[in-house]
Amino acid sequence: MRKSITVAIALLAPLVLAACSTTGSGKPPSETAVTTARYQKSALYGLWYSNADDGTSQALALLLLKADGSATDFLIVSDKNAMQKIVQQSSWSYDAERNVFEQTVSEVSTQNGKAPATVTHPHEVIRASVELVKLDNKVMGIKFKREDGEVTGYLKGSAAMLEKLKHIR
């Protein structure tokens, strides 16, 4: 399992960094930080994704942010011999004044191949600043910068992708 997660990170990191590179101050958010970017909470709603394929392994990361404050993260990593699926349930909020996204993880399900999933119930709080990536004033992606400086980026998913996701849960 650790190898699959390592492979997923190795596959996704270059894609995320390349797709979401930007200039800026690089300061991580804190409890009292105020940044210049301010978005409406509704701009964050929807499906966000990142994928990678190195020819032998594939990884797909999905983040679904719902208007009711719930969120689901999916990470699916596969190669020719194995597949791992991690599903994380959480709640989320966004403080537009401080540009702080907060996600509270309540459940993590890990499934290796066709084996039954293992479910844990951590209580992890993740805080990040948000930057929407736009092209011709259309949102194309989102970038989260955590307090520890880690950056995660996703591309905006379509309505068709969201419909397909409903059928594979």
XYZ file of N, CA, C and O in Angstrom:
676
model
N 0.829 -1.180 0.000
C 0.000 0.000 0.000
C 0.879 1.252 0.000
O 0.616 2.177 -0.736
N 1.933 1.275 0.824
C 2.801 2.443 0.894
C 3.429 2.700 -0.476
O 3.571 3.841 -0.887
N 3.774 1.617 -1.206
C 4.364 1.778 -2.533
C 3.378 2.455 -3.485
O 3.743 3.341 -4.250
N 2.102 2.078 -3.417
C 1.095 2.682 -4.288
C 0.921 4.164 -3.994
O 0.789 4.975 -4.908
N 0.927 4.515 -2.713
C 0.785 5.931 -2.356
C 2.007 6.706 -2.829
O 1.889 7.796 -3.368
N 3.196 6.123 -2.660
C 4.422 6.771 -3.132
C 4.384 6.958 -4.638
O 4.746 8.017 -5.154
N 3.921 5.932 -5.362
C 3.803 6.033 -6.816
C 2.809 7.134 -7.185
O 3.058 7.945 -8.079
N 1.687 7.204 -6.479
C 0.678 8.229 -6.769
C 1.246 9.619 -6.570
O 1.058 10.508 -7.408
N 1.958 9.813 -5.487
C 2.547 11.123 -5.234
C 3.571 11.459 -6.306
O 3.599 12.569 -6.833
N 4.400 10.477 -6.661
C 5.414 10.709 -7.692
C 4.779 11.029 -9.044
O 5.278 11.867 -9.791
N 3.659 10.380 -9.347
C 2.981 10.625 -10.618
C 2.261 11.966 -10.638
O 2.262 12.667 -11.645
N 1.634 12.321 -9.528
C 0.820 13.535 -9.495
C 1.624 14.807 -9.272
O 1.250 15.865 -9.774
N 2.715 14.730 -8.547
C 3.467 15.942 -8.196
C 3.892 16.762 -9.409
O 3.629 17.967 -9.461
N 4.544 16.170 -10.431
C 4.947 17.000 -11.576
C 3.757 17.604 -12.319
O 3.809 18.750 -12.748
N 2.676 16.839 -12.437
C 1.487 17.334 -13.127
C 0.886 18.516 -12.375
O 0.575 19.542 -12.964
N 0.744 18.356 -11.084
C 0.142 19.412 -10.274
C 1.000 20.665 -10.309
O 0.509 21.773 -10.501
N 2.300 20.503 -10.140
C 3.179 21.668 -10.139
C 3.214 22.349 -11.494
O 3.204 23.568 -11.590
N 3.228 21.581 -12.566
C 3.258 22.172 -13.906
C 1.942 22.859 -14.244
O 1.925 23.941 -14.815
N 0.843 22.230 -13.879
C -0.467 22.783 -14.225
C -0.814 24.014 -13.406
O -1.588 24.845 -13.840
N -0.247 24.126 -12.238
C -0.671 25.191 -11.343
C 0.449 26.128 -10.926
O 0.356 26.780 -9.902
N 1.515 26.202 -11.693
C 2.589 27.106 -11.310
C 2.112 28.543 -11.466
O 1.349 28.869 -12.357
N 2.557 29.384 -10.565
C 2.123 30.771 -10.555
C 3.130 31.589 -9.778
O 3.983 31.053 -9.097
N 3.016 32.884 -9.886
C 3.866 33.745 -9.088
C 3.070 34.252 -7.913
O 1.845 34.246 -7.921
N 3.748 34.687 -6.880
C 3.053 35.209 -5.711
C 4.002 35.277 -4.546
O 5.176 34.973 -4.649
N 3.469 35.652 -3.410
C 4.297 35.830 -2.231
C 4.754 34.504 -1.640
O 5.774 34.446 -0.981
N 4.001 33.431 -1.860
C 4.378 32.135 -1.337
C 4.175 31.998 0.160
O 4.663 31.071 0.762
N 3.490 32.916 0.806
C 3.259 32.844 2.238
C 2.097 31.900 2.524
O 1.032 32.038 1.942
N 2.304 30.914 3.417
C 1.196 30.034 3.774
C 0.207 30.772 4.660
O 0.565 31.730 5.345
N -1.062 30.323 4.659
C -2.055 30.982 5.496
C -1.831 30.641 6.958
O -1.243 29.633 7.291
N -2.311 31.454 7.838
C -2.309 31.148 9.261
C -3.659 31.566 9.802
O -4.503 32.084 9.081
N -3.849 31.372 11.045
C -5.137 31.704 11.647
C -5.486 33.178 11.466
O -6.626 33.557 11.414
N -4.476 34.053 11.408
C -4.750 35.484 11.341
C -4.342 36.096 10.011
O -4.442 37.296 9.831
N -3.870 35.298 9.086
C -3.377 35.841 7.818
C -4.502 36.393 6.959
O -5.605 35.871 6.947
N -4.215 37.455 6.246
C -5.148 38.012 5.275
C -4.403 38.065 3.947
O -3.299 38.575 3.871
N -4.978 37.506 2.913
C -4.341 37.528 1.607
C -5.202 38.340 0.652
O -6.354 38.625 0.929
N -4.647 38.688 -0.497
C -5.374 39.527 -1.432
C -6.454 38.777 -2.197
O -7.429 39.378 -2.609
N -6.288 37.481 -2.415
C -7.289 36.722 -3.161
C -8.525 36.497 -2.294
O -8.421 36.065 -1.160
N -9.670 36.839 -2.864
C -10.943 36.602 -2.175
C -11.927 36.080 -3.205
O -12.154 36.720 -4.219
N -12.485 34.940 -2.906
C -13.426 34.307 -3.821
C -14.733 34.077 -3.081
O -14.761 33.960 -1.861
N -15.793 33.965 -3.829
C -17.066 33.551 -3.259
C -16.963 32.057 -2.970
O -16.372 31.310 -3.744
N -17.555 31.618 -1.882
C -17.524 30.202 -1.535
C -18.075 29.352 -2.676
O -17.562 28.279 -2.972
N -19.090 29.853 -3.352
C -19.716 29.098 -4.445
C -18.751 28.840 -5.602
O -18.955 27.900 -6.371
N -17.693 29.623 -5.729
C -16.701 29.404 -6.796
C -15.928 28.111 -6.569
O -15.335 27.569 -7.505
N -15.947 27.603 -5.353
C -15.218 26.381 -5.027
C -16.055 25.121 -5.212
O -15.513 24.017 -5.247
N -17.377 25.263 -5.324
C -18.261 24.104 -5.454
C -17.932 23.312 -6.708
O -17.566 23.867 -7.738
N -18.118 21.997 -6.618
C -18.023 21.164 -7.802
C -16.935 20.115 -7.723
O -16.374 19.825 -6.662
N -16.636 19.557 -8.879
C -15.667 18.482 -9.012
C -14.350 19.036 -9.539
O -14.329 19.789 -10.514
N -13.269 18.655 -8.886
C -11.910 19.039 -9.264
C -11.115 17.753 -9.434
O -11.333 16.782 -8.708
N -10.186 17.710 -10.402
C -9.462 16.459 -10.646
C -8.016 16.704 -11.053
O -7.641 17.781 -11.515
N -7.233 15.650 -10.883
C -5.844 15.625 -11.330
C -5.544 14.187 -11.709
O -5.960 13.264 -11.006
N -4.871 13.992 -12.823
C -4.535 12.629 -13.210
C -3.130 12.573 -13.789
O -2.575 13.591 -14.206
N -2.566 11.367 -13.765
C -1.225 11.159 -14.295
C -1.127 9.734 -14.820
O -1.777 8.825 -14.314
N -0.287 9.547 -15.833
C -0.062 8.236 -16.429
C 1.382 8.201 -16.902
O 1.776 8.981 -17.763
N 2.175 7.306 -16.329
C 3.570 7.207 -16.749
C 3.818 6.014 -17.663
O 4.947 5.634 -17.909
N 2.749 5.415 -18.159
C 2.872 4.269 -19.054
C 2.702 2.942 -18.343
O 2.192 1.995 -18.919
N 3.144 2.845 -17.101
C 2.974 1.608 -16.336
C 2.034 1.786 -15.155
O 1.442 0.824 -14.684
N 1.909 2.996 -14.662
C 1.023 3.287 -13.528
C 0.157 4.492 -13.856
O 0.588 5.404 -14.569
N -1.049 4.471 -13.326
C -1.974 5.583 -13.506
C -2.472 6.031 -12.131
O -2.626 5.216 -11.233
N -2.740 7.319 -12.022
C -3.298 7.863 -10.785
C -4.369 8.883 -11.144
O -4.216 9.650 -12.087
N -5.440 8.863 -10.388
C -6.532 9.813 -10.563
C -6.924 10.314 -9.181
O -7.229 9.528 -8.286
N -6.874 11.621 -9.004
C -7.300 12.249 -7.752
C -8.508 13.118 -8.062
O -8.491 13.900 -9.018
N -9.562 12.972 -7.272
C -10.784 13.752 -7.431
C -11.124 14.410 -6.102
O -10.929 13.818 -5.040
N -11.629 15.614 -6.167
C -12.098 16.337 -4.990
C -13.474 16.889 -5.319
O -13.628 17.663 -6.263
N -14.468 16.473 -4.552
C -15.839 16.932 -4.749
C -16.220 17.812 -3.569
O -16.291 17.341 -2.431
N -16.422 19.104 -3.830
C -16.823 20.061 -2.806
C -18.296 20.395 -3.011
O -18.663 20.972 -4.036
N -19.127 20.035 -2.053
C -20.566 20.256 -2.162
C -20.987 21.520 -1.426
O -20.357 21.934 -0.453
N -22.087 22.100 -1.878
C -22.614 23.332 -1.286
C -23.051 23.139 0.163
O -23.059 24.096 0.936
N -23.374 21.907 0.557
C -23.813 21.657 1.931
C -22.647 21.575 2.919
O -22.845 21.315 4.099
N -21.419 21.768 2.439
C -20.252 21.744 3.314
C -19.599 20.386 3.453
O -18.648 20.225 4.219
N -20.063 19.403 2.703
C -19.426 18.094 2.733
C -18.468 17.982 1.547
O -18.628 18.663 0.532
N -17.476 17.118 1.717
C -16.481 16.913 0.657
C -16.089 15.447 0.612
O -16.117 14.755 1.631
N -15.729 14.998 -0.583
C -15.217 13.649 -0.768
C -13.981 13.745 -1.639
O -14.002 14.375 -2.693
N -12.892 13.126 -1.172
C -11.660 13.019 -1.947
C -11.516 11.567 -2.387
O -11.739 10.656 -1.582
N -11.129 11.361 -3.634
C -10.870 10.027 -4.158
C -9.443 10.011 -4.680
O -9.018 10.959 -5.352
N -8.715 8.936 -4.412
C -7.419 8.707 -5.024
C -7.425 7.274 -5.503
O -7.614 6.346 -4.706
N -7.261 7.089 -6.800
C -7.232 5.744 -7.379
C -5.889 5.602 -8.078
O -5.546 6.380 -8.970
N -5.125 4.592 -7.641
C -3.809 4.327 -8.205
C -3.816 2.908 -8.735
O -4.240 1.980 -8.043
N -3.363 2.744 -9.966
C -3.334 1.399 -10.522
C -2.101 1.200 -11.391
O -1.558 2.145 -11.959
N -1.676 -0.042 -11.443
C -0.650 -0.457 -12.399
C -1.095 -1.804 -12.930
O -2.200 -2.255 -12.628
N -0.261 -2.465 -13.692
C -0.730 -3.705 -14.313
C -0.985 -4.825 -13.314
O -1.679 -5.769 -13.627
N -0.460 -4.721 -12.088
C -0.624 -5.789 -11.108
C -1.534 -5.459 -9.932
O -1.935 -6.356 -9.200
N -1.836 -4.207 -9.720
C -2.591 -3.850 -8.508
C -3.370 -2.556 -8.700
O -3.081 -1.762 -9.594
N -4.347 -2.377 -7.800
C -5.131 -1.149 -7.793
C -5.432 -0.806 -6.339
O -5.695 -1.690 -5.517
N -5.340 0.467 -6.022
C -5.680 0.928 -4.682
C -6.625 2.115 -4.813
O -6.418 3.004 -5.649
N -7.653 2.121 -3.958
C -8.640 3.199 -3.964
C -8.744 3.740 -2.543
O -8.975 2.982 -1.599
N -8.540 5.048 -2.407
C -8.662 5.705 -1.114
C -9.770 6.746 -1.238
O -9.738 7.578 -2.140
N -10.741 6.677 -0.329
C -11.853 7.628 -0.331
C -11.878 8.300 1.045
O -11.891 7.630 2.066
N -11.862 9.624 1.009
C -11.824 10.403 2.251
C -13.085 11.256 2.344
O -13.396 11.997 1.422
N -13.812 11.139 3.456
C -15.005 11.945 3.704
C -14.640 13.066 4.670
O -13.906 12.839 5.630
N -15.170 14.249 4.410
C -14.848 15.377 5.280
C -15.914 16.458 5.179
O -16.815 16.398 4.356
N -15.756 17.453 6.032
C -16.553 18.670 5.923
C -15.576 19.785 5.559
O -14.377 19.659 5.772
N -16.113 20.860 4.976
C -15.229 21.952 4.579
C -15.913 23.291 4.764
O -17.139 23.380 4.789
N -15.101 24.317 4.891
C -15.598 25.683 4.969
C -14.580 26.588 4.291
O -13.427 26.195 4.071
N -15.016 27.787 3.963
C -14.129 28.748 3.325
C -14.415 30.124 3.896
O -15.553 30.591 3.868
N -13.387 30.767 4.411
C -13.476 32.126 4.928
C -12.910 33.052 3.857
O -11.688 33.142 3.683
N -13.784 33.712 3.119
C -13.367 34.565 2.005
C -12.555 35.767 2.478
O -11.637 36.201 1.785
N -12.867 36.301 3.643
C -12.142 37.470 4.146
C -10.663 37.172 4.370
O -9.815 38.000 4.094
N -10.370 35.984 4.879
C -8.981 35.598 5.144
C -8.419 34.688 4.066
O -7.250 34.329 4.116
N -9.243 34.273 3.087
C -8.865 33.314 2.052
C -8.311 32.043 2.690
O -7.214 31.589 2.370
N -9.092 31.464 3.599
C -8.685 30.236 4.275
C -9.740 29.154 4.034
O -10.906 29.310 4.383
N -9.284 28.084 3.417
C -10.083 26.873 3.192
C -9.744 25.924 4.334
O -8.576 25.718 4.653
N -10.779 25.353 4.960
C -10.542 24.408 6.045
C -11.324 23.136 5.774
O -12.517 23.191 5.480
N -10.641 22.013 5.868
C -11.244 20.709 5.622
C -11.005 19.845 6.857
O -9.868 19.706 7.321
N -12.073 19.256 7.402
C -11.977 18.389 8.568
C -12.308 16.962 8.136
O -13.449 16.656 7.800
N -11.294 16.122 8.128
C -11.425 14.732 7.678
C -12.062 13.908 8.788
O -11.627 13.947 9.939
N -13.105 13.151 8.426
C -13.809 12.341 9.418
C -13.755 10.845 9.133
O -13.967 10.037 10.041
N -13.481 10.465 7.868
C -13.440 9.042 7.532
C -12.528 8.815 6.338
O -12.571 9.576 5.369
N -11.723 7.756 6.426
C -10.856 7.370 5.317
C -11.064 5.881 5.060
O -10.949 5.063 5.965
N -11.379 5.553 3.818
C -11.580 4.169 3.400
C -10.467 3.813 2.412
O -10.261 4.525 1.434
N -9.758 2.705 2.684
C -8.667 2.258 1.818
C -8.984 0.854 1.330
O -9.265 -0.045 2.135
N -8.940 0.681 0.015
C -9.224 -0.625 -0.573
C -8.090 -1.006 -1.505
O -7.730 -0.242 -2.403
N -7.528 -2.195 -1.297
C -6.483 -2.724 -2.167
C -7.082 -3.821 -3.033
O -7.558 -4.826 -2.502
N -7.077 -3.606 -4.344
C -7.650 -4.589 -5.254
C -9.112 -4.833 -4.951
O -9.888 -3.909 -4.747
N -9.477 -6.119 -4.884
C -10.872 -6.478 -4.620
C -11.120 -6.804 -3.152
O -12.219 -7.207 -2.787
N -10.110 -6.607 -2.326
C -10.256 -6.871 -0.887
C -11.245 -5.877 -0.283
O -11.429 -4.777 -0.808
N -11.872 -6.248 0.823
C -12.780 -5.306 1.479
C -12.022 -4.051 1.933
O -10.838 -4.118 2.272
N -12.713 -2.964 1.955
C -12.103 -1.694 2.352
C -11.871 -1.660 3.858
O -12.636 -2.229 4.627
N -10.796 -0.997 4.232
C -10.497 -0.735 5.632
C -10.887 0.711 5.905
O -10.475 1.616 5.177
N -11.690 0.915 6.955
C -12.188 2.261 7.252
C -11.614 2.729 8.587
O -11.636 1.997 9.571
N -11.094 3.956 8.586
C -10.619 4.581 9.816
C -11.365 5.893 9.998
O -11.955 6.422 9.049
N -11.329 6.403 11.207
C -12.044 7.643 11.518
C -11.100 8.647 12.188
O -11.207 8.914 13.380
N -10.186 9.207 11.394
C -9.276 10.198 11.964
C -10.008 11.530 12.157
O -11.099 11.727 11.631
N -9.406 12.392 12.900
C -9.917 13.770 13.001
C -8.738 14.659 12.635
O -7.939 15.026 13.483
N -8.632 14.964 11.355
C -7.529 15.772 10.850
C -8.097 17.051 10.259
O -9.062 17.014 9.492
N -7.512 18.168 10.610
C -7.936 19.451 10.074
C -6.832 19.964 9.158
O -5.674 20.030 9.559
N -7.211 20.301 7.942
C -6.276 20.806 6.941
C -6.684 22.229 6.604
O -7.855 22.490 6.319
N -5.740 23.147 6.640
C -6.015 24.543 6.284
C -5.130 24.925 5.107
O -3.961 24.555 5.054
N -5.698 25.709 4.203
C -4.936 26.138 3.027
C -5.504 27.444 2.487
O -6.686 27.735 2.646
N -4.646 28.192 1.825
C -5.138 29.335 1.060
C -5.583 28.793 -0.292
O -5.210 27.691 -0.693
N -6.395 29.564 -0.987
C -6.966 29.130 -2.258
C -6.580 30.106 -3.358
O -6.586 31.319 -3.144
N -6.269 29.554 -4.517
C -6.073 30.382 -5.700
C -6.791 29.709 -6.863
O -6.542 28.540 -7.157
N -7.708 30.434 -7.486
C -8.363 29.912 -8.677
C -7.490 30.237 -9.878
O -7.000 31.355 -10.011
N -7.287 29.262 -10.735
C -6.487 29.435 -11.941
C -7.453 29.665 -13.091
O -8.329 28.834 -13.340
N -7.308 30.808 -13.764
C -8.257 31.174 -14.812
C -7.567 31.328 -16.156
O -6.393 31.669 -16.235
N -8.342 31.113 -17.208
C -7.926 31.358 -18.582
C -9.071 32.105 -19.244
O -10.205 31.608 -19.258
N -8.799 33.287 -19.751
C -9.848 34.133 -20.340
C -11.039 34.299 -19.396
O -12.187 34.176 -19.784
N -10.738 34.519 -18.127
C -11.723 34.752 -17.075
C -12.607 33.533 -16.777
O -13.633 33.651 -16.128
N -12.230 32.354 -17.273
C -12.954 31.122 -16.978
C -12.088 30.288 -16.035
O -10.896 30.096 -16.282
N -12.698 29.789 -14.955
C -11.956 28.986 -13.985
C -11.582 27.650 -14.626
O -12.435 26.905 -15.090
N -10.276 27.398 -14.648
C -9.749 26.163 -15.224
C -9.216 25.217 -14.148
O -9.095 24.029 -14.382
N -8.872 25.775 -12.985
C -8.294 24.952 -11.931
C -8.310 25.659 -10.599
O -8.742 26.810 -10.479
N -7.841 24.937 -9.611
C -7.762 25.474 -8.257
C -6.461 24.992 -7.643
O -5.994 23.894 -7.938
N -5.886 25.847 -6.817
C -4.651 25.498 -6.136
C -4.831 25.768 -4.648
O -5.318 26.832 -4.263
N -4.465 24.777 -3.834
C -4.511 24.900 -2.386
C -3.083 24.933 -1.861
O -2.282 24.074 -2.207
N -2.761 25.919 -1.038
C -1.442 25.989 -0.418
C -1.632 25.849 1.086
O -2.204 26.718 1.736
N -1.158 24.719 1.603
C -1.312 24.413 3.023
C -0.392 25.263 3.875
O 0.566 25.863 3.376
N -0.669 25.263 5.164
C 0.139 26.023 6.109
C 1.599 25.599 6.101
O 2.480 26.394 6.372
N 1.867 24.320 5.788
C 3.248 23.834 5.763
C 3.938 24.113 4.427
O 5.067 23.695 4.209
N 3.249 24.805 3.503
C 3.822 25.156 2.215
C 3.512 24.177 1.095
O 3.793 24.447 -0.067
N 2.923 23.031 1.410
C 2.589 22.041 0.381
C 1.501 22.596 -0.538
O 0.507 23.146 -0.074
N 1.697 22.444 -1.841
C 0.741 22.939 -2.833
C 0.101 21.751 -3.541
O 0.787 20.829 -3.971
N -1.230 21.786 -3.654
C -1.973 20.762 -4.379
C -2.862 21.469 -5.384
O -3.554 22.422 -5.033
N -2.846 21.014 -6.617
C -3.660 21.634 -7.647
C -4.554 20.640 -8.351
O -4.246 19.450 -8.433
N -5.682 21.143 -8.820
C -6.663 20.337 -9.532
C -7.175 21.136 -10.722
O -7.209 22.363 -10.684
N -7.632 20.442 -11.727
C -8.328 21.056 -12.853
C -9.824 20.991 -12.578
O -10.295 20.122 -11.837
N -10.585 21.891 -13.172
C -12.038 21.934 -12.973
C -12.692 20.787 -13.737
O -12.464 20.613 -14.931
N -13.510 20.008 -13.049
C -14.231 18.915 -13.677
C -15.502 19.413 -14.336
O -16.042 20.462 -13.980
N -15.999 18.648 -15.277
C -17.218 19.015 -16.004
C -18.445 18.381 -15.357
O -18.342 17.482 -14.522
N -19.609 18.835 -15.775
C -20.872 18.264 -15.301
C -20.963 16.790 -15.694
O -21.456 15.958 -14.922
N -20.462 16.435 -16.873
C -20.484 15.038 -17.328
C -19.610 14.163 -16.426
O -19.975 13.033 -16.097
N -18.459 14.683 -16.004
C -17.586 13.932 -15.095
C -18.281 13.711 -13.757
O -18.191 12.627 -13.167
N -18.978 14.720 -13.287
C -19.690 14.616 -12.019
C -20.777 13.551 -12.098
O -20.951 12.763 -11.175
N -21.482 13.493 -13.200
C -22.523 12.465 -13.388
C -21.909 11.055 -13.382
O -22.453 10.149 -12.775
N -20.771 10.885 -14.040
C -20.104 9.568 -14.059
C -19.643 9.187 -12.665
O -19.718 8.021 -12.289
N -19.187 10.160 -11.896
C -18.719 9.888 -10.539
C -19.856 9.367 -9.674
O -19.657 8.465 -8.853
N -21.047 9.862 -9.862
C -22.202 9.398 -9.078
C -22.460 7.907 -9.273
O -22.953 7.239 -8.383
N -22.096 7.390 -10.448
C -22.371 5.983 -10.759
C -21.277 5.043 -10.294
O -21.502 3.837 -10.208
N -20.077 5.557 -9.997
C -18.990 4.661 -9.594
C -18.745 4.662 -8.093
O -17.882 3.970 -7.608
N -19.447 5.439 -7.352
C -19.262 5.468 -5.899
C -19.650 4.150 -5.336
O -19.414 3.619 -4.423
